[in-house]
Amino acid sequence: MKANKQLNHSSAHLLAAAVLKLFPNTKLAIGPSIEEGFYYDFEFENPITDADLVKIERQMKKIASGGYKIEKTNSINLANQPYKLELKNEFEKDGKEITYYGMINPSNGESIFTDLCAGGHIDSISSIKNFKLLSLAGAYWRGDSNNIQLTRIYGTSWETKEELDAYMKLLADRKERDHRKIGKDMNIFMFSHLTGQGFPIWLEDGTIVKNKIQSYLREAEKRYGFREVQTPSFGSEELYKTSGHLDHYKDDMFPTLVVDNERLVMRPMTCPHHVIIYSDKRRSYKELPIRMSEHAKLYRYEKSGALNGLERVRSMELTDSHIFARRDQISNEFKNAYALIQEVLKKFNIKIDYISLSLRDPKEKDKFYDNDEMWNDAENQLRNFLNEIKVEYKEVIGEAAFYGPKIDIQVKTALGHEITMSTLQLDFLLPEKFNITYIDDNDNRIRPVIIHRGLIGTYERFIAILLEQTKGDLPFWISPRQVTIIPISHDEHLEYATKIAKKLENEGLSVKLDDRNERLAKKIREAQKSKTKFQIVIGDKEIENNNINVRAYGSDKQTAMKLEDFIKIYI
Ligand code: TSB
Ligand code: ZN
């Protein structure tokens, strides 16, 4: 949803006026409108809390009912407002016009609050009726982490109550889908500043999910002719110099590490390693295609502001592959890899937003390797492939890899970000850079091509999307909590419950026995929150009848059945 800019900009003024009224010594920074609302950055004398937000919102309502106009007005003394003063001095230096806007009381023409501002408002504050303050966040002055951290208050303002209600509903839905929240509830992953920003830690249940997905992918890759290798997380600077990464991809890489007399980089991609494996032997045309795959740990320097849960991280595991092929094999290899991607995404029921044919921007000579002929050839091959298999796609300029064009499977996150999941890329450059060849049937040395394949992309991003699209209700076969067994009384029912747990574990299920001495209601609530697929409650009746009481996730129905029947029906 897109909010009215002028209304939200004016609401930011109203927020600042209310804050100054309640906390007169507050220093004001900036307060723009944004796509879905507005914010204002403040330096408070003392930290404020969510409870203060309620007070501020009430104060805003009070001021809004006063019938003030927003108009251009006289300058004010900014001596006590260092951030405003800094901005004003800067505008003056740049030769910009300095303007002030006030909230004018129509009865006496006086302004109750004046801000340094370029304008863009609604006429009267009393039109600000349907708004809410949403949250508090830390924000550095001018977005620079060397500067002081200010307090940012986010809000949203709409013309009608219906729009505000619809927007609040959207926020609630997003929150419910947000993989960061679900990931916490389900014990999937965590971060800690002590282990490094953007370096995710897979927790017990997250590791179960990841391992189950991995076993399935390994089996599927094998069926499609891929063979797995494992290479190290570091490579020499020389390797990444040869590949071109240090010329075109350096901004996304961690700095070089010097050990003894080696200069090492944490690898951002696997391709150079796989090329080293390829070139370790003399290759004949009969060996091709070679489909090398790896579930590879990669490290990328993503800007701290871009990091977002598992969606964008700095250490990741990519379901990677490099296919070394003859030119006459390109089409078949694309078909094979594409079919594998389709099968896998379908298996998980992933909702795709669109397919992108990601091309170079010929104007950006630094970002993309400079060789028009090579690019035109590779881009046409991908376009022809997509046309041949008759899928709809969008051509997107400037989104190619530095070494070649890509076919990207795009998905939309709960927060509305557009991100790439699976990818297929055609590369004539790396074979050239590493001077790799195969011997044809006439004993000539011929250059192969490389097709880069990200099957589900990285586990991190894939699981983030999966959690969001399913709201955590994962398919049974990858669920980390297929069954939770809850004895009603710790003393009387634990023994029978343990027996049931053992039997189900022997069937290969992921079972959690909640053997804590806790209240039943609490255990049930927590099982629900962890999104366990089946809750089995054990009490006197179950022991007496030698059966179990089952409830499926999302259902209120409880069913008594024999353990053997449960196994027969669900496993
Ligand atoms: C497919 N060399 C190729 C590989 O052979 C490559 O690395 N391509 S990539 O740069 O496009 O990355 C592959 C996939 O990794 C992306 O499509 C995306 O799904 C995922 N990915 C990239 N960066 C991140 C990140 N910071 N966090 C999580 N996943 C990421
Ligand atoms: Zn690659």
XYZ file of C-alpha atoms and ligand atoms in Angstrom:
602
model
C 0.000 0.000 0.000
C 1.193 3.499 -0.783
C 0.435 6.295 1.655
C -0.281 9.946 0.816
C 3.060 11.778 0.951
C 1.794 15.211 1.986
C -0.446 13.803 4.684
C 2.395 11.727 6.103
C 4.930 14.512 5.892
C 2.515 16.708 7.838
C 1.992 13.887 10.330
C 5.747 13.864 10.948
C 5.488 17.564 11.888
C 2.606 16.764 14.189
C 4.694 14.022 15.817
C 7.593 16.422 16.401
C 5.234 19.019 17.870
C 3.790 16.441 20.272
C 7.245 15.199 21.283
C 8.439 18.739 22.049
C 5.327 19.418 24.072
C 5.908 16.309 26.223
C 9.724 16.308 26.206
C 10.761 19.944 25.669
C 14.527 19.288 25.690
C 14.414 16.848 22.777
C 16.666 17.561 19.784
C 15.057 17.099 16.399
C 16.819 15.530 13.413
C 14.883 14.661 10.242
C 11.291 13.574 9.677
C 10.327 12.568 6.140
C 7.368 10.697 4.686
C 8.144 7.187 3.442
C 6.269 4.765 1.207
C 3.904 3.478 3.897
C 3.994 6.324 6.398
C 6.509 8.603 8.054
C 9.195 8.750 10.687
C 11.036 11.308 12.748
C 14.498 10.958 14.327
C 14.989 12.458 17.797
C 17.656 12.725 20.422
C 15.731 12.315 23.666
C 17.154 13.446 26.971
C 16.207 10.070 28.472
C 15.352 6.904 26.535
C 11.649 6.487 25.776
C 9.592 3.288 25.744
C 6.587 1.874 23.902
C 4.415 3.249 26.720
C 5.633 6.743 25.795
C 4.490 6.141 22.222
C 0.927 5.860 23.504
C 1.295 9.186 25.307
C 2.803 10.851 22.262
C 0.012 9.547 20.047
C -2.569 10.940 22.475
C -0.798 14.301 22.451
C -0.801 14.293 18.632
C -4.580 13.762 18.640
C -4.955 16.663 21.033
C -2.907 19.021 18.875
C -4.656 17.817 15.705
C -8.017 18.841 17.144
C -6.786 22.448 17.512
C -7.477 23.466 13.908
C -3.927 24.637 13.103
C -2.904 25.451 9.542
C 0.473 24.421 8.115
C 2.042 27.414 6.416
C 5.341 28.913 5.476
C 6.451 31.123 8.314
C 9.283 33.202 9.817
C 12.635 31.696 10.661
C 13.283 30.461 14.190
C 16.392 30.352 16.320
C 17.990 26.918 15.967
C 20.662 27.429 18.621
C 19.255 24.552 20.730
C 18.753 22.294 17.740
C 22.233 21.190 16.637
C 21.013 18.759 13.950
C 18.735 21.332 12.359
C 21.521 23.883 12.546
C 23.921 21.525 10.792
C 21.382 20.967 8.013
C 20.656 24.667 7.684
C 24.356 25.557 7.405
C 24.786 22.889 4.805
C 21.808 24.064 2.735
C 23.172 27.591 2.859
C 26.586 26.433 1.695
C 24.929 24.602 -1.216
C 23.041 27.794 -2.086
C 19.631 26.204 -1.345
C 16.673 28.287 -0.263
C 15.955 27.973 3.488
C 12.268 27.739 4.379
C 10.343 27.212 7.608
C 6.885 25.789 8.088
C 4.789 26.450 11.148
C 1.574 25.168 12.695
C -0.358 28.375 12.772
C -3.170 29.168 15.184
C -5.734 30.923 12.933
C -7.042 33.059 15.793
C -3.762 34.829 16.571
C -1.493 33.918 13.627
C 1.120 32.395 15.948
C 2.954 29.171 15.264
C 2.876 26.532 17.985
C 5.645 24.552 16.281
C 7.973 25.540 13.465
C 10.315 23.276 11.549
C 13.069 23.792 9.017
C 11.399 22.241 5.999
C 11.207 22.354 2.217
C 7.407 21.999 2.223
C 4.908 19.557 0.712
C 2.043 19.529 3.203
C -1.687 19.323 3.533
C -3.319 22.619 4.558
C -4.638 21.846 7.974
C -3.466 19.611 10.805
C -7.076 18.759 11.608
C -7.195 16.492 8.524
C -4.758 14.178 10.302
C -7.240 11.802 11.868
C -6.445 8.259 10.902
C -2.932 7.582 12.092
C -0.918 5.348 14.388
C 2.564 5.393 15.839
C 4.027 2.007 15.041
C 7.447 1.446 16.523
C 10.709 2.706 17.929
C 14.093 2.011 16.346
C 17.681 3.167 16.601
C 18.986 5.215 13.671
C 22.369 6.847 13.270
C 22.480 10.532 12.438
C 22.859 10.652 8.644
C 22.872 6.833 8.557
C 26.548 6.775 9.572
C 27.508 4.338 12.352
C 30.317 6.707 13.454
C 27.667 9.232 14.465
C 25.387 9.316 17.481
C 22.456 6.909 17.522
C 19.117 8.682 17.539
C 15.650 7.341 18.326
C 13.429 6.904 15.318
C 9.669 6.835 15.743
C 7.737 5.269 12.884
C 4.138 6.104 12.172
C 1.554 5.815 9.456
C -1.245 8.157 8.444
C -4.183 7.568 6.079
C -7.008 9.579 4.629
C -9.747 7.247 5.787
C -10.281 4.927 8.711
C -10.877 2.048 6.283
C -7.437 2.564 4.755
C -5.790 2.707 8.161
C -7.584 -0.490 9.216
C -6.580 -2.247 6.003
C -2.988 -1.164 6.484
C -2.911 -2.371 10.100
C -4.296 -5.706 8.914
C -1.543 -5.923 6.320
C 1.062 -5.237 9.012
C -0.408 -7.957 11.224
C -0.326 -10.433 8.335
C 3.261 -9.507 7.522
C 4.227 -9.937 11.138
C 2.601 -13.324 11.229
C 4.508 -14.303 8.083
C 7.802 -12.687 8.999
C 10.351 -15.496 8.980
C 12.344 -13.774 11.732
C 9.455 -14.182 14.146
C 8.488 -17.661 12.968
C 12.139 -18.716 13.053
C 12.313 -17.727 16.689
C 9.024 -19.378 17.670
C 10.092 -22.579 15.938
C 13.669 -22.708 17.235
C 15.043 -22.491 13.681
C 17.877 -19.935 13.827
C 19.483 -17.131 15.813
C 22.084 -14.395 15.528
C 24.453 -12.967 18.083
C 26.734 -9.974 17.803
C 29.397 -12.148 19.422
C 29.357 -14.590 16.517
C 29.147 -11.833 13.938
C 26.528 -9.738 12.186
C 24.795 -11.596 9.391
C 26.284 -14.977 10.361
C 23.289 -17.165 11.109
C 23.363 -19.980 13.636
C 21.124 -22.943 12.807
C 19.447 -24.174 15.973
C 18.411 -27.748 16.667
C 15.090 -27.655 14.819
C 16.453 -25.511 11.989
C 19.229 -28.030 11.491
C 16.670 -30.825 11.210
C 14.779 -28.917 8.499
C 17.951 -28.043 6.623
C 19.264 -31.621 6.764
C 15.972 -33.070 5.519
C 15.914 -30.658 2.599
C 19.531 -31.448 1.884
C 18.992 -35.228 1.733
C 16.160 -34.722 -0.712
C 18.218 -32.364 -2.895
C 21.176 -34.757 -2.933
C 18.940 -37.561 -4.145
C 17.310 -35.345 -6.801
C 20.657 -33.973 -8.028
C 21.951 -37.499 -8.410
C 18.945 -38.440 -10.533
C 19.661 -35.497 -12.837
C 23.300 -36.515 -13.267
C 25.012 -34.142 -10.849
C 28.006 -35.361 -8.857
C 28.958 -33.794 -5.571
C 32.356 -32.410 -4.596
C 33.551 -30.478 -1.554
C 35.983 -27.605 -1.670
C 37.324 -25.230 1.012
C 35.763 -21.946 2.157
C 38.962 -20.037 1.411
C 40.745 -19.435 -1.860
C 43.925 -17.606 -2.693
C 43.790 -14.017 -3.817
C 45.445 -15.171 -7.002
C 42.563 -17.557 -7.739
C 40.022 -14.755 -7.404
C 42.243 -12.368 -9.337
C 42.339 -14.812 -12.250
C 38.579 -15.365 -12.145
C 37.906 -11.616 -12.291
C 36.128 -11.500 -8.920
C 38.711 -9.139 -7.466
C 38.195 -6.764 -10.388
C 34.395 -6.910 -10.563
C 33.114 -8.319 -7.271
C 35.502 -6.893 -4.667
C 32.868 -4.714 -2.964
C 30.953 -7.887 -2.036
C 33.974 -9.660 -0.567
C 35.564 -9.673 2.880
C 39.100 -8.285 2.945
C 42.111 -10.498 2.314
C 43.616 -12.450 5.185
C 47.388 -12.881 5.289
C 48.693 -16.113 6.823
C 52.407 -16.969 6.613
C 53.062 -15.908 3.064
C 49.641 -16.771 1.695
C 47.027 -14.173 0.835
C 43.590 -15.747 1.297
C 40.017 -14.617 0.713
C 36.829 -16.046 2.210
C 35.193 -17.161 -0.962
C 32.088 -15.390 -2.226
C 31.534 -18.017 -4.933
C 32.505 -21.602 -5.695
C 33.085 -21.366 -9.430
C 36.884 -20.870 -9.351
C 37.311 -23.915 -7.119
C 35.326 -26.074 -9.495
C 37.363 -24.806 -12.425
C 40.500 -25.911 -10.549
C 39.027 -29.430 -10.255
C 38.175 -29.421 -13.964
C 41.650 -28.334 -14.987
C 43.380 -30.870 -12.797
C 43.062 -33.420 -15.602
C 43.146 -33.572 -19.361
C 39.474 -33.692 -20.418
C 38.098 -35.386 -23.478
C 34.896 -34.414 -25.328
C 33.501 -37.778 -24.274
C 33.571 -36.793 -20.589
C 31.415 -33.731 -21.116
C 29.064 -32.558 -19.714
C 30.583 -32.661 -16.229
C 27.950 -31.602 -13.711
C 29.798 -30.738 -10.532
C 27.653 -29.836 -7.546
C 28.421 -28.620 -4.055
C 26.461 -27.510 -1.028
C 28.942 -24.736 -0.529
C 29.642 -22.340 2.337
C 30.100 -18.825 0.950
C 30.895 -15.472 2.519
C 29.789 -12.146 1.141
C 30.239 -8.700 2.519
C 26.663 -7.412 2.444
C 26.100 -3.900 3.816
C 24.910 -4.072 7.425
C 21.761 -2.131 6.543
C 20.848 -4.714 3.890
C 21.057 -7.708 6.241
C 17.674 -9.169 7.007
C 17.180 -12.359 9.022
C 17.959 -15.360 6.846
C 16.906 -13.540 3.695
C 20.175 -11.684 3.263
C 23.168 -12.913 5.238
C 26.947 -12.736 5.178
C 27.633 -16.469 5.526
C 25.487 -18.839 3.539
C 25.291 -22.294 2.026
C 24.525 -22.338 -1.675
C 23.092 -25.361 -3.480
C 25.586 -24.758 -6.200
C 26.677 -26.423 -9.387
C 28.913 -25.750 -12.356
C 28.257 -27.631 -15.520
C 31.189 -27.858 -17.915
C 29.750 -28.453 -21.359
C 30.449 -28.346 -25.076
C 28.660 -25.627 -27.003
C 26.392 -28.179 -28.689
C 25.282 -29.330 -25.233
C 24.173 -25.953 -23.863
C 20.502 -26.329 -24.751
C 20.171 -29.813 -23.273
C 22.004 -28.823 -20.136
C 19.728 -25.850 -19.617
C 16.706 -28.096 -20.081
C 18.029 -30.655 -17.619
C 18.958 -28.124 -14.934
C 15.744 -26.182 -15.425
C 13.668 -29.352 -15.089
C 15.459 -30.143 -11.833
C 14.750 -26.649 -10.498
C 11.089 -26.966 -11.480
C 10.757 -30.345 -9.822
C 12.282 -29.107 -6.594
C 10.332 -25.847 -6.356
C 7.145 -27.750 -7.087
C 7.895 -30.288 -4.397
C 7.953 -27.434 -1.875
C 5.051 -25.615 -3.491
C 7.067 -22.412 -3.782
C 5.083 -19.470 -5.098
C 7.156 -17.803 -7.822
C 6.615 -14.122 -8.518
C 8.188 -14.036 -11.965
C 11.099 -15.305 -14.016
C 13.743 -12.772 -14.887
C 16.133 -12.810 -17.808
C 18.873 -10.777 -16.151
C 21.026 -8.968 -18.693
C 24.063 -6.718 -18.477
C 23.902 -2.957 -18.627
C 26.272 -2.167 -21.512
C 26.946 1.245 -19.968
C 28.375 -0.207 -16.758
C 31.810 -1.208 -17.943
C 33.216 -1.829 -14.440
C 30.445 -4.080 -13.258
C 30.262 -6.337 -16.298
C 33.166 -7.839 -18.173
C 33.655 -5.813 -21.318
C 33.162 -7.935 -24.437
C 30.002 -7.158 -26.403
C 30.244 -10.100 -28.740
C 30.488 -12.581 -25.886
C 27.550 -10.981 -24.045
C 25.291 -10.822 -27.096
C 25.923 -14.475 -27.814
C 25.233 -15.596 -24.225
C 22.172 -13.377 -23.822
C 20.659 -14.650 -27.052
C 21.184 -18.254 -26.026
C 19.250 -17.684 -22.786
C 16.490 -15.764 -24.555
C 16.133 -18.541 -27.121
C 16.002 -21.143 -24.398
C 13.212 -19.351 -22.548
C 11.270 -18.853 -25.762
C 11.737 -22.483 -26.706
C 10.354 -23.801 -23.419
C 7.580 -21.178 -23.651
C 7.769 -19.598 -20.227
C 6.882 -16.013 -19.516
C 9.737 -13.830 -18.372
C 10.780 -10.223 -17.843
C 14.026 -8.876 -19.258
C 15.860 -6.903 -16.581
C 18.832 -4.772 -17.552
C 21.799 -4.568 -15.182
C 21.035 -7.672 -13.089
C 23.429 -10.095 -14.818
C 26.472 -11.577 -13.054
C 29.751 -9.929 -14.053
C 30.629 -13.014 -16.094
C 27.333 -13.646 -17.859
C 23.531 -13.364 -18.130
C 21.165 -15.218 -15.783
C 17.724 -16.753 -15.642
C 16.528 -15.925 -12.145
C 13.526 -17.287 -10.294
C 12.153 -14.301 -8.392
C 10.042 -14.523 -5.250
C 8.452 -11.886 -3.055
C 9.084 -11.814 0.682
C 6.500 -11.066 3.366
C 7.969 -7.584 3.664
C 7.511 -7.100 -0.064
C 11.169 -7.496 -1.119
C 11.801 -8.955 -4.550
C 14.608 -11.521 -4.296
C 16.238 -14.249 -6.361
C 15.905 -17.851 -5.323
C 17.071 -20.293 -8.021
C 19.373 -19.174 -10.814
C 20.828 -20.493 -14.093
C 23.695 -18.609 -15.669
C 25.644 -18.951 -18.897
C 29.317 -18.111 -18.767
C 31.860 -17.881 -21.582
C 34.223 -15.760 -19.489
C 35.628 -17.999 -16.747
C 36.647 -20.735 -19.207
C 38.577 -18.030 -21.035
C 40.141 -16.564 -17.907
C 41.348 -19.951 -16.654
C 42.179 -21.121 -20.159
C 40.380 -24.453 -19.723
C 39.894 -26.822 -22.658
C 38.827 -30.293 -23.715
C 40.188 -32.408 -26.533
C 37.762 -33.030 -29.412
C 37.685 -36.078 -31.691
C 40.294 -34.473 -33.948
C 42.696 -33.852 -31.079
C 41.988 -30.108 -31.068
C 41.878 -28.154 -27.835
C 38.406 -26.606 -27.540
C 37.053 -24.200 -24.921
C 34.025 -25.513 -22.956
C 31.301 -23.257 -21.480
C 30.268 -23.111 -17.845
C 26.650 -23.097 -16.687
C 26.263 -21.919 -13.093
C 23.252 -23.345 -11.284
C 21.825 -22.314 -7.919
C 19.220 -25.029 -7.303
C 17.166 -23.482 -4.492
C 19.636 -20.636 -4.020
C 21.012 -20.667 -0.491
C 19.455 -22.707 2.335
C 19.216 -19.483 4.314
C 17.100 -17.614 1.795
C 15.107 -20.679 0.779
C 14.109 -21.541 4.339
C 13.256 -17.880 5.022
C 10.850 -17.961 2.068
C 9.477 -21.365 2.973
C 8.695 -20.198 6.519
C 6.984 -17.096 5.161
C 4.957 -18.809 2.471
C 3.762 -21.555 4.821
C 3.503 -19.323 7.916
C 5.708 -21.976 9.529
C 3.303 -24.804 8.785
C 6.013 -26.753 6.938
C 5.283 -29.861 4.868
C 5.155 -32.910 7.150
C 8.239 -34.562 5.670
C 10.585 -31.684 6.557
C 8.892 -30.603 9.766
C 11.311 -30.603 12.732
C 8.373 -31.308 15.052
C 6.371 -33.966 13.322
C 4.954 -35.123 16.625
C 4.951 -33.628 20.124
C 3.888 -35.932 22.908
C 2.386 -34.330 25.969
C 1.783 -36.367 29.122
C -0.952 -34.677 31.180
C 0.653 -35.557 34.497
C 4.389 -35.767 34.814
C 4.146 -38.456 37.482
C 1.407 -40.681 36.144
C 1.627 -40.530 32.365
C 5.285 -40.025 31.507
C 6.173 -43.708 31.279
C 3.457 -44.525 28.740
C 4.225 -41.297 26.837
C 7.914 -42.234 26.642
C 7.005 -45.619 25.198
C 4.887 -43.981 22.496
C 7.693 -41.507 21.724
C 10.222 -44.318 21.305
C 7.940 -46.239 18.956
C 7.388 -43.181 16.751
C 11.067 -42.337 16.755
C 11.777 -45.874 15.584
C 9.485 -45.139 12.634
C 11.938 -42.359 11.714
C 9.855 -39.420 12.884
C 11.081 -36.197 14.492
C 9.462 -36.507 17.910
C 9.550 -34.231 20.908
C 8.492 -35.580 24.266
C 7.471 -32.685 26.488
C 8.534 -34.234 29.777
C 8.623 -30.977 31.739
C 6.648 -30.785 34.935
C 4.468 -27.981 33.543
C 0.788 -27.226 33.258
C -1.009 -28.955 30.365
C -2.332 -25.676 28.930
C 1.158 -24.233 28.769
C 2.568 -27.315 27.061
C -0.218 -27.281 24.491
C 0.250 -23.578 23.830
C 3.965 -24.033 23.273
C 3.481 -27.051 21.039
C 1.099 -24.933 18.991
C 3.612 -22.096 18.790
C 6.370 -24.447 17.638
C 3.944 -25.509 14.870
C 4.228 -29.182 15.668
C 2.279 -31.150 13.025
C 0.621 -33.521 15.488
C 0.062 -33.167 19.223
C -0.464 -36.404 21.064
C -1.862 -35.992 24.564
C -1.566 -38.852 27.022
C -3.740 -39.116 30.134
C -5.567 -41.750 32.182
C -8.054 -42.496 29.405
C -5.362 -43.197 26.840
C -3.482 -45.524 29.156
C -6.698 -47.305 30.072
C -7.751 -47.781 26.433
C -4.202 -48.321 25.215
C -4.540 -45.627 22.565
C -3.500 -42.016 21.879
C -5.284 -38.673 21.568
C -4.234 -36.830 18.394
C -4.723 -33.272 17.243
C -3.395 -32.000 13.901
C -1.873 -28.509 13.605
C -4.458 -25.845 12.881
C -7.388 -28.092 13.793
C -9.495 -28.136 16.957
C -10.529 -31.725 16.481
C -9.119 -34.319 18.853
C -9.224 -37.928 17.783
C -8.642 -41.008 19.878
C -6.912 -43.769 17.912
C -4.557 -46.699 18.186
C -0.903 -45.856 17.696
C -0.716 -48.437 14.888
C -3.567 -46.687 13.039
C -1.860 -43.289 13.412
C 1.306 -44.732 11.892
C -0.655 -46.363 9.075
C -2.565 -43.192 8.201
C 0.113 -40.539 8.479
C 3.489 -42.119 7.819
C 25.032 -20.128 -8.926
N 28.382 -18.411 -9.103
C 26.959 -18.488 -9.022
C 26.525 -19.894 -8.649
O 27.257 -20.856 -9.372
C 26.473 -17.477 -7.968
O 27.067 -17.389 -6.909
N 25.389 -16.770 -8.267
S 24.711 -15.660 -7.335
O 25.677 -14.665 -6.984
O 23.547 -15.205 -8.027
O 24.245 -16.322 -6.000
C 23.454 -17.481 -6.044
C 22.230 -17.374 -5.155
O 22.604 -17.190 -3.792
C 21.339 -16.188 -5.439
O 20.525 -16.451 -6.531
C 20.551 -16.071 -4.142
O 19.464 -16.962 -4.141
C 21.561 -16.515 -3.096
N 22.179 -15.393 -2.363
C 23.015 -14.478 -2.878
N 23.404 -13.588 -1.935
C 22.796 -13.971 -0.779
C 22.798 -13.469 0.566
N 23.515 -12.409 0.914
N 22.052 -14.104 1.498
C 21.334 -15.194 1.166
N 21.302 -15.717 -0.071
C 22.022 -15.117 -1.046
Zn 29.212 -20.058 -10.056
